[in-house]
Coordinates of C-alpha atoms and ligand atoms in Angstrom, one line a residue:
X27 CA -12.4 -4.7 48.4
X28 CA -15.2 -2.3 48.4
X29 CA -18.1 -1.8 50.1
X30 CA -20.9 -0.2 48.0
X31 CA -24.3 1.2 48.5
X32 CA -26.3 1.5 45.3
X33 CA -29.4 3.3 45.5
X34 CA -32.5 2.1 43.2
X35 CA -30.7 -1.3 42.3
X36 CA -34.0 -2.6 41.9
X37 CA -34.5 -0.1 38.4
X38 CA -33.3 -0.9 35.2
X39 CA -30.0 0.2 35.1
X40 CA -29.5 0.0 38.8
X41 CA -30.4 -3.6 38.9
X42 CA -27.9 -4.6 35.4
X43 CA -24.9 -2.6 37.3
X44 CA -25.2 -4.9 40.4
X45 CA -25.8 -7.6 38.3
X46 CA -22.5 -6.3 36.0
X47 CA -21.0 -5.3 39.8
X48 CA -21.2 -8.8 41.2
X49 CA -20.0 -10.9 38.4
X50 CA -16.8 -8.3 38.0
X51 CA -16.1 -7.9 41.8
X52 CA -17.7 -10.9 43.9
X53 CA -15.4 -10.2 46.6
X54 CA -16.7 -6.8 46.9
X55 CA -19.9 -5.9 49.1
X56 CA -22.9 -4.5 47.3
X57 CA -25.7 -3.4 49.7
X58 CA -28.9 -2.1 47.2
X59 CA -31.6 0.1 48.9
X60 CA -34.8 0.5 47.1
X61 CA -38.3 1.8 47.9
X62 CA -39.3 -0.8 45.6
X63 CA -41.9 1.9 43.4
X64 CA -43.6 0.9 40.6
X65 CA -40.2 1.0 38.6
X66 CA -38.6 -1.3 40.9
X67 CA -38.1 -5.1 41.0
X68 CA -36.8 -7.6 42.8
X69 CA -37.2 -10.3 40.2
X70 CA -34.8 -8.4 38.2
X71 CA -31.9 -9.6 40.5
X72 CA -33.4 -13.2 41.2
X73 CA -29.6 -14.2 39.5
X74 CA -27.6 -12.6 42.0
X75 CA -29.6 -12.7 45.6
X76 CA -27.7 -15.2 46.8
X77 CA -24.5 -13.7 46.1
X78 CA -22.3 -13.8 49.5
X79 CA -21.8 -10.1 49.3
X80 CA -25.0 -9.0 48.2
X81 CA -27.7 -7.4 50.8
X82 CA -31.2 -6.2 49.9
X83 CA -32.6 -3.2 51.9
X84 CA -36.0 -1.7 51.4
X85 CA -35.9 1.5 52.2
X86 CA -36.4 5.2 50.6
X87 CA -33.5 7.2 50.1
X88 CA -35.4 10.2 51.7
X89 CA -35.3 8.6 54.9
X90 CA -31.7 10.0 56.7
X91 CA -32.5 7.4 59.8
X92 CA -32.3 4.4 57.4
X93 CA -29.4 5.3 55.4
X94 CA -27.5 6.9 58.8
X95 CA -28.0 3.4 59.7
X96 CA -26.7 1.8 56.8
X97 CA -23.5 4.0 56.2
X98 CA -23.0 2.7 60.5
X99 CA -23.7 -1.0 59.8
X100 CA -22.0 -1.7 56.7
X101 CA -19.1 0.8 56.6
X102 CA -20.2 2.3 53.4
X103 CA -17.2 3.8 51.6
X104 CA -19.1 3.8 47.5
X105 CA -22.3 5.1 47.1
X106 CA -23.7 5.3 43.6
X107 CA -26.8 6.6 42.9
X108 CA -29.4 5.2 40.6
X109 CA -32.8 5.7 42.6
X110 CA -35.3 8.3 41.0
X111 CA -38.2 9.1 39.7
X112 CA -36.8 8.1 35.9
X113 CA -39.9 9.0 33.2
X114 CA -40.6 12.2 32.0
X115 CA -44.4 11.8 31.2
X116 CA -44.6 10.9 34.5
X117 CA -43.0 14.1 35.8
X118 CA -45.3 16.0 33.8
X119 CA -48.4 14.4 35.0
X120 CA -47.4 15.1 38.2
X121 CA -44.2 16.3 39.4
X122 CA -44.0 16.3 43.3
X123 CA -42.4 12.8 43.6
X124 CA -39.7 13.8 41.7
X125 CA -38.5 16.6 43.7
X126 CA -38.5 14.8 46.4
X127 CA -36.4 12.2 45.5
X128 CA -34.2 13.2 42.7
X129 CA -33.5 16.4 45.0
X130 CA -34.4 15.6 48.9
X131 CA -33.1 12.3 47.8
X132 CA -30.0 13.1 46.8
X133 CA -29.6 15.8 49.6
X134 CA -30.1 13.0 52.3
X135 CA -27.7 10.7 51.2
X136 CA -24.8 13.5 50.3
X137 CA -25.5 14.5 54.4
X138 CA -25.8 10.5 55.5
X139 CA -22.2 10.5 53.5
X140 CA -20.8 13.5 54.6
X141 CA -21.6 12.6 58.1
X142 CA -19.8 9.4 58.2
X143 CA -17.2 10.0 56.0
X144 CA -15.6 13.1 58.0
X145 CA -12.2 13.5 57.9
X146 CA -11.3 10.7 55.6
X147 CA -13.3 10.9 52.5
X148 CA -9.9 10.7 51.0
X149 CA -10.6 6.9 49.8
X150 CA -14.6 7.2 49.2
X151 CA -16.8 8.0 46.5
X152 CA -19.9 9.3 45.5
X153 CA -21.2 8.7 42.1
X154 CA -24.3 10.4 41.0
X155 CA -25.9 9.3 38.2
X156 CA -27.4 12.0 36.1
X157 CA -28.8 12.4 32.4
X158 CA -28.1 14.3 29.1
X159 CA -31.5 16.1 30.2
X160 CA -29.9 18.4 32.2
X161 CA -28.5 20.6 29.1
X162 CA -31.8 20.7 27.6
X163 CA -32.8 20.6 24.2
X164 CA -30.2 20.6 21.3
X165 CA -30.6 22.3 17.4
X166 CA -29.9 19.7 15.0
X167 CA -26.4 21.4 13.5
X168 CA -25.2 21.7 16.7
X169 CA -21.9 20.2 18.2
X170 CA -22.9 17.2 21.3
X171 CA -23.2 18.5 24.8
X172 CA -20.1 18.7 26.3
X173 CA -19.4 18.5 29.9
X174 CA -18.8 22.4 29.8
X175 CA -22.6 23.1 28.3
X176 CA -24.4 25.5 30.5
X177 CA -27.8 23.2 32.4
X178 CA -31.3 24.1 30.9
X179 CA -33.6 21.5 31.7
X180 CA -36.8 21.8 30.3
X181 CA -38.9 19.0 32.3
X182 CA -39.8 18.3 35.9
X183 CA -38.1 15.7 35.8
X184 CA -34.3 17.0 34.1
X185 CA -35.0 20.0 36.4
X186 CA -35.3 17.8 39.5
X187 CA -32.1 15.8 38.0
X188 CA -30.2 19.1 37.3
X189 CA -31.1 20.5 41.3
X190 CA -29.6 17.6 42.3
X191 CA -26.4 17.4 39.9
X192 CA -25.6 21.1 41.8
X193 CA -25.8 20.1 45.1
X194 CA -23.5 17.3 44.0
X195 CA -21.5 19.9 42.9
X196 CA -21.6 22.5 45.9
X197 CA -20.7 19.6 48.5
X198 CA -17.9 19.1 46.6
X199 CA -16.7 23.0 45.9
X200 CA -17.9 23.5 49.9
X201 CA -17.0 20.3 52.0
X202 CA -14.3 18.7 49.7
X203 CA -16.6 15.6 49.4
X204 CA -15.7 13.1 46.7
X205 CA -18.2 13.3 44.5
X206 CA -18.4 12.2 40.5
X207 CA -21.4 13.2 38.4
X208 CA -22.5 11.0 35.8
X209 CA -24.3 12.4 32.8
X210 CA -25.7 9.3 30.1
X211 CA -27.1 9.3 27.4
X212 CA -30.7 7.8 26.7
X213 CA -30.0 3.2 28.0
X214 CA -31.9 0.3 26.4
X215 CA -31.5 -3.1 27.0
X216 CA -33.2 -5.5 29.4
X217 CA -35.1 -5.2 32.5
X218 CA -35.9 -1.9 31.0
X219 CA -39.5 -0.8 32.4
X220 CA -42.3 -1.0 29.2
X221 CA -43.3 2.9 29.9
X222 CA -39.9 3.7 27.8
X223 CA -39.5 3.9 24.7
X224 CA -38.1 1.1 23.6
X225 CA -40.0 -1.3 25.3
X226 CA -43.4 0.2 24.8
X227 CA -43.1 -0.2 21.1
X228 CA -42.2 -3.4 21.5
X229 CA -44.8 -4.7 24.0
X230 CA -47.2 -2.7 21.9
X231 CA -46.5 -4.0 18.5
X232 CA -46.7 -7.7 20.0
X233 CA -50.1 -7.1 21.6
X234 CA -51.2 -5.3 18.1
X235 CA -52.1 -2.1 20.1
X236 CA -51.0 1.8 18.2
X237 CA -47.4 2.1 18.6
X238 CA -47.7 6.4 19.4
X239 CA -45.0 8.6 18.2
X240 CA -44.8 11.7 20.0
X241 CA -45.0 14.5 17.2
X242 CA -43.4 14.4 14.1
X243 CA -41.2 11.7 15.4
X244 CA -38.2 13.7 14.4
X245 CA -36.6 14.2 17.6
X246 CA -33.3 13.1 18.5
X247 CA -31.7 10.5 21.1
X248 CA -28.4 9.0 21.4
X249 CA -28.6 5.4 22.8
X250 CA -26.3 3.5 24.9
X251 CA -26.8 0.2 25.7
X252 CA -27.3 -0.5 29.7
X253 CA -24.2 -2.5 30.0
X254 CA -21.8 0.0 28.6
X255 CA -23.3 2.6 30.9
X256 CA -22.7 0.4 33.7
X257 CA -18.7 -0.1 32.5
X258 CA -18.8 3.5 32.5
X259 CA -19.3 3.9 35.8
X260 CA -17.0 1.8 36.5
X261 CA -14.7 3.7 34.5
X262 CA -15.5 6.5 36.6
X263 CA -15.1 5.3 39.6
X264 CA -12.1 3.2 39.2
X265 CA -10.2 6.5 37.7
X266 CA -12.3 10.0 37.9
X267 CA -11.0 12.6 39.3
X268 CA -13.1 13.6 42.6
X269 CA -15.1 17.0 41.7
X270 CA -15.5 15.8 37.9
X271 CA -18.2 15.6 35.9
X272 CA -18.4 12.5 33.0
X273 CA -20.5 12.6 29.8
X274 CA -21.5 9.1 28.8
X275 CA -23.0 8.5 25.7
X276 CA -23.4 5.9 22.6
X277 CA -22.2 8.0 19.3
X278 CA -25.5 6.9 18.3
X279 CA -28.4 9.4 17.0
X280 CA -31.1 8.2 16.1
X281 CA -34.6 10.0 15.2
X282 CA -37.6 8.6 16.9
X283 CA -39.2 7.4 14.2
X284 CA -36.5 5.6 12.2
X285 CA -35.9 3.7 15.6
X286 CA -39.6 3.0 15.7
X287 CA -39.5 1.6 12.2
X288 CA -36.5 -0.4 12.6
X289 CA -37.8 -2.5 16.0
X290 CA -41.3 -3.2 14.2
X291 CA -39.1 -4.2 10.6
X292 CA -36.5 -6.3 13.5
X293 CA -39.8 -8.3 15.0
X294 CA -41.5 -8.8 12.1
X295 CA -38.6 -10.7 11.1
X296 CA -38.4 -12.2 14.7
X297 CA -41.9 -12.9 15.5
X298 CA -44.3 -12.6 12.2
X299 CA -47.4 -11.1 13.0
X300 CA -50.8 -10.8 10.5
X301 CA -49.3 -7.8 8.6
X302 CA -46.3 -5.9 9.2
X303 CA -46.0 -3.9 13.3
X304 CA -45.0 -0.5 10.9
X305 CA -49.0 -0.5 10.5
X306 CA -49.5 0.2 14.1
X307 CA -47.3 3.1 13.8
X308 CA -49.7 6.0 15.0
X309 CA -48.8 9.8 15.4
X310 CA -50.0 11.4 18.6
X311 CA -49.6 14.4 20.2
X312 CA -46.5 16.0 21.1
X313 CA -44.9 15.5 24.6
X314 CA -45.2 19.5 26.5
X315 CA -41.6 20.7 26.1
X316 CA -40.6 17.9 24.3
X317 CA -36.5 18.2 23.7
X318 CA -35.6 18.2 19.8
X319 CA -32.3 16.7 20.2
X320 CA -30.2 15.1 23.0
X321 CA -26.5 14.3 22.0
X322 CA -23.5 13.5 24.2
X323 CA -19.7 14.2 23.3
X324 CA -17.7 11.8 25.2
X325 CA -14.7 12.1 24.7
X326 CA -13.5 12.9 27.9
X327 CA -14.6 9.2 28.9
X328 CA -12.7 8.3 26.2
X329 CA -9.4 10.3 27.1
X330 CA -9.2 10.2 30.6
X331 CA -10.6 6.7 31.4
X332 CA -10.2 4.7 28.2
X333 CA -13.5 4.0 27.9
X334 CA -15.4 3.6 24.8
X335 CA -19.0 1.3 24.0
X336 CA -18.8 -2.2 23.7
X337 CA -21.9 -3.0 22.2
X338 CA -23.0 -1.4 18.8
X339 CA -26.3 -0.7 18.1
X340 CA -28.1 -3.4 15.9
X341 CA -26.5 -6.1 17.7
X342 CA -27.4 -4.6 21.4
X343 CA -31.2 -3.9 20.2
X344 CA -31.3 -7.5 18.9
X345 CA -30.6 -8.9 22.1
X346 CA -33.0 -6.4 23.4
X347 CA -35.7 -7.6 21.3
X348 CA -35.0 -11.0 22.0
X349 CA -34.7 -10.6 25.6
X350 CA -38.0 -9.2 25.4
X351 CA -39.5 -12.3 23.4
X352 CA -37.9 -14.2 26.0
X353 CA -39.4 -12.6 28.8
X354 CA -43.0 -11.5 28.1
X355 CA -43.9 -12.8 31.4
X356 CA -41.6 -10.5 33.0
X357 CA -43.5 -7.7 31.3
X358 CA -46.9 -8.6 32.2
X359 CA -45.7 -9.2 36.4
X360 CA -44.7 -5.3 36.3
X361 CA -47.5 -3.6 34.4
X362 CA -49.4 -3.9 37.8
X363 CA -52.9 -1.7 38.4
X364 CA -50.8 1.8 38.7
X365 CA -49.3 0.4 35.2
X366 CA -52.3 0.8 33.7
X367 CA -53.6 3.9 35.4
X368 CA -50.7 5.5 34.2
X369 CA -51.0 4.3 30.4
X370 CA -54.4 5.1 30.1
X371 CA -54.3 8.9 31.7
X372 CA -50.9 9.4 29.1
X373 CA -52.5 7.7 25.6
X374 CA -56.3 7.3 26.8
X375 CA -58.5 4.4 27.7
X376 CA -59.2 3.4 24.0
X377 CA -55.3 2.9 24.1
X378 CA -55.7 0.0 26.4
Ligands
NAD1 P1 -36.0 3.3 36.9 O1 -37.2 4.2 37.0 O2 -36.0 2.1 36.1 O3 -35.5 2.8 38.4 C1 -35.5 3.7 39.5 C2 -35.3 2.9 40.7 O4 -35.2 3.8 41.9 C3 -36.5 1.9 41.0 O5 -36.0 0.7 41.4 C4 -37.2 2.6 42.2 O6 -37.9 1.7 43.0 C5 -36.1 3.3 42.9 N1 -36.5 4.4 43.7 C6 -37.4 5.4 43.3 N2 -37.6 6.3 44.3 C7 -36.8 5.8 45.4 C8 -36.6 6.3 46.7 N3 -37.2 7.4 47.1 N4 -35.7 5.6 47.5 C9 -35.2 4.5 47.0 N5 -35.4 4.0 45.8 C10 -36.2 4.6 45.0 O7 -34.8 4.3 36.5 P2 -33.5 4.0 35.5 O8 -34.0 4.2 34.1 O9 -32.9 2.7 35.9 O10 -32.6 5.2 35.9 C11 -31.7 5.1 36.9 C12 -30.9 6.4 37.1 O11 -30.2 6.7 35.9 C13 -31.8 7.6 37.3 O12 -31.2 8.4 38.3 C14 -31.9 8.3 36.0 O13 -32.1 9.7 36.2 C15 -30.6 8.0 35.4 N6 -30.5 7.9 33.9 C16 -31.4 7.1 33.2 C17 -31.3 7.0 31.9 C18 -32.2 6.1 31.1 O14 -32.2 6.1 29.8 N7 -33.1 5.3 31.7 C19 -30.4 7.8 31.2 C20 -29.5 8.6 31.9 C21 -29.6 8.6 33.3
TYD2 P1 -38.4 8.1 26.6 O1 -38.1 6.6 26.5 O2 -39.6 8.5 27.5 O3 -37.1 8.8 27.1 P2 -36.7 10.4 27.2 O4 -37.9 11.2 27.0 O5 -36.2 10.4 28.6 O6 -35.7 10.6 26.2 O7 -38.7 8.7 25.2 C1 -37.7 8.6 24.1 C2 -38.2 9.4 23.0 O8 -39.4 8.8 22.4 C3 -38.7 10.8 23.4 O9 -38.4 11.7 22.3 C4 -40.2 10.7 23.5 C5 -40.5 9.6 22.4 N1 -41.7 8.7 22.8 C6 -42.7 8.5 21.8 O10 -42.6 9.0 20.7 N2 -43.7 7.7 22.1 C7 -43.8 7.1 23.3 O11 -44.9 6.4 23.6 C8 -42.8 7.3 24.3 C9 -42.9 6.7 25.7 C10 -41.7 8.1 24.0

């Protein structure tokens, strides 16, 4: 039995791995701490709140008094961490929340962890969930990003990601903590917040508003669904070797605009509209910095851990579209007031 503390379980993927955590490992004790920030949301764990093991704390993981007192109180010996500032529009709009939690975040709860677990870390864990961001931007020829490619991170919000992938590292190399670092490729799936890709063309399309590709639409992502991530981690942490770094990603490139074209093609077929959702399709301006391609070689997942992706693509975005049909209501409860601040500083009050 083990006793977990997930950090921004309230997200999107942090809220599918508890869900995915429960249903594997009931026995198991999964205490979730969230600020609860625009990106979080209770609702997204109504299934599993009354789980025996499960325990909701609402509390920032830049407070070292709360999670002192959690590591005390619930004999912590998993922490995997999910919470962070997640979108990188948002991080370049305005970048100071992200360094304080992605990196004084991540600081606090390595020093919560070292603290508690001196002297017998042998049996713990710390997972640290990180991103393909942190390698920066890739030319189209070139091989996937290994877990050996040097960090360039070309946002505030990979560079925030990447400061706090290294101090992973260092308390690792310096106090012999047993750390794992995470690096995924771009999730979909449900529960995902509408500001992402994904989603937004989605929600957009339905409610006949522009659908806005970035550029020329010709950059590169490689998408995962959220479930396979969270099996990943699991993989991870089940069998990773303390000190190691994991590159998770789907085998699946895709440029943005072929995606784009495909969901609007998927829900005219789903949901027919007057017309077909490609005429929404609008080109805007690029993203600042905007990374050409992201693309994950993961085959040390696949060697070491015997992990591989479960779901392929058309079948995962299905259910993605579906659960979003299903669920509209979900989408309008969380695009609250600072929702729509945000959209209409990023693609302009006509956008609305
Ligand atoms: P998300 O934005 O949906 O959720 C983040 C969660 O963290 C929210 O519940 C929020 O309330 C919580 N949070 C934010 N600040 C906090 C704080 N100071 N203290 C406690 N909780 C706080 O993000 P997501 O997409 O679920 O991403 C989760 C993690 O996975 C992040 O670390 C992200 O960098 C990483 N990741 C995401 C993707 C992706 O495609 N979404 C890919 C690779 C890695
Ligand atoms: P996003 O979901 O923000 O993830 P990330 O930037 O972390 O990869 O964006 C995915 C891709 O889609 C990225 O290349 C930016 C692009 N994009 C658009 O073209 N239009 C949009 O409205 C959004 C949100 C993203």
């Amino acid at each position: 039995m083990r006793r977990l503390l997930v950090t921004g379980g309230a997200g999107f993927i942090g809220s599918n791995f508890v869900r995915y955590w429960i249903s594997c490992y009931p026995d198991d004790r999964v205490v979730n701490l969230d600020a609860l920030t625009y990106a979080g949301n209770l609702e997204n764990l109504r299934e599993i709140e009354t789980a025996p093991g499960y325990r909701f704390v609402h509390g920032d993981i830049t407070d070292r008094d709360c999670v002192d007192r959690l590591f005390a109180e619930e004999a912590i010996d998993t922490v995997v961490n999910f919470a962070a500032e997640s979108h990188v529009d948002r991080s370049i709009l305005g970048p100071e929340a992200f360094i304080k939690t992605n990196i004084q975040g991540t600081f606090v709860l390595l020093e919560a962890a070292r603290a508690a677990w001196q002297g017998e870390a042998q049996d713990r864990r710390f997972l640290h969930v990180s991103t393909d961001e942190v390698y920066g931007s890739l030319a189209p020829e070139a091989a996937a990003f290994t877990e050996q490619h040097r960090y360039a991170p070309n946002s505030p919000y990979s560079a925030s990601k990447a400061a706090s992938d290294h101090l992973v590292r260092a308390y690792h190399k310096t106090y012999g903590m047993p750390v794992l670092t995470t690096n995924c490729s771009n999730n979909y799936g449900p529960y995902q917040f509408p500001e992402k890709l994904i989603p937004l063309v989605i929600l957009n399309a339905l409610e006949g508003k522009p659908v806005p590709v970035y550029g020329d639409g010709m950059n590169i992502r490689d998408w995962l669904y959220v479930d396979d991530h969270c099996s990943g981690i699991d993989a991870v942490l089940a069998d990773g070797r303390p000190g190691s770094v994991y590159n998770i990603g789907g085998n699946n490139e895709w440029h943005n605009i072929d995606i784009i074209t495909l969901i609007c093609e998927r829900l005219d077929n789903l949901q027919p509209g007057q017309g077909s959702y490609q005429d929404l399709i609008t080109y805007v301006k690029d993203r600042p910095g905007h990374d050409r391609r992201y693309a994950m070689d993961a085959r040390r997942m696949q060697t070491e851990l015997g992990w591989t992706p479960q779901h392929d693509f058309p079948e995962g975005l299905e259910e993605t579209l579906k659960w979003y049909l299903d669920n509209l209501e979900w989408c309008d409860r969380v695009r609250t007031g600072e929702y729509r601040k945000y959209y209409a500083t990023q693609y302009g009050e006509e956008a609305l």
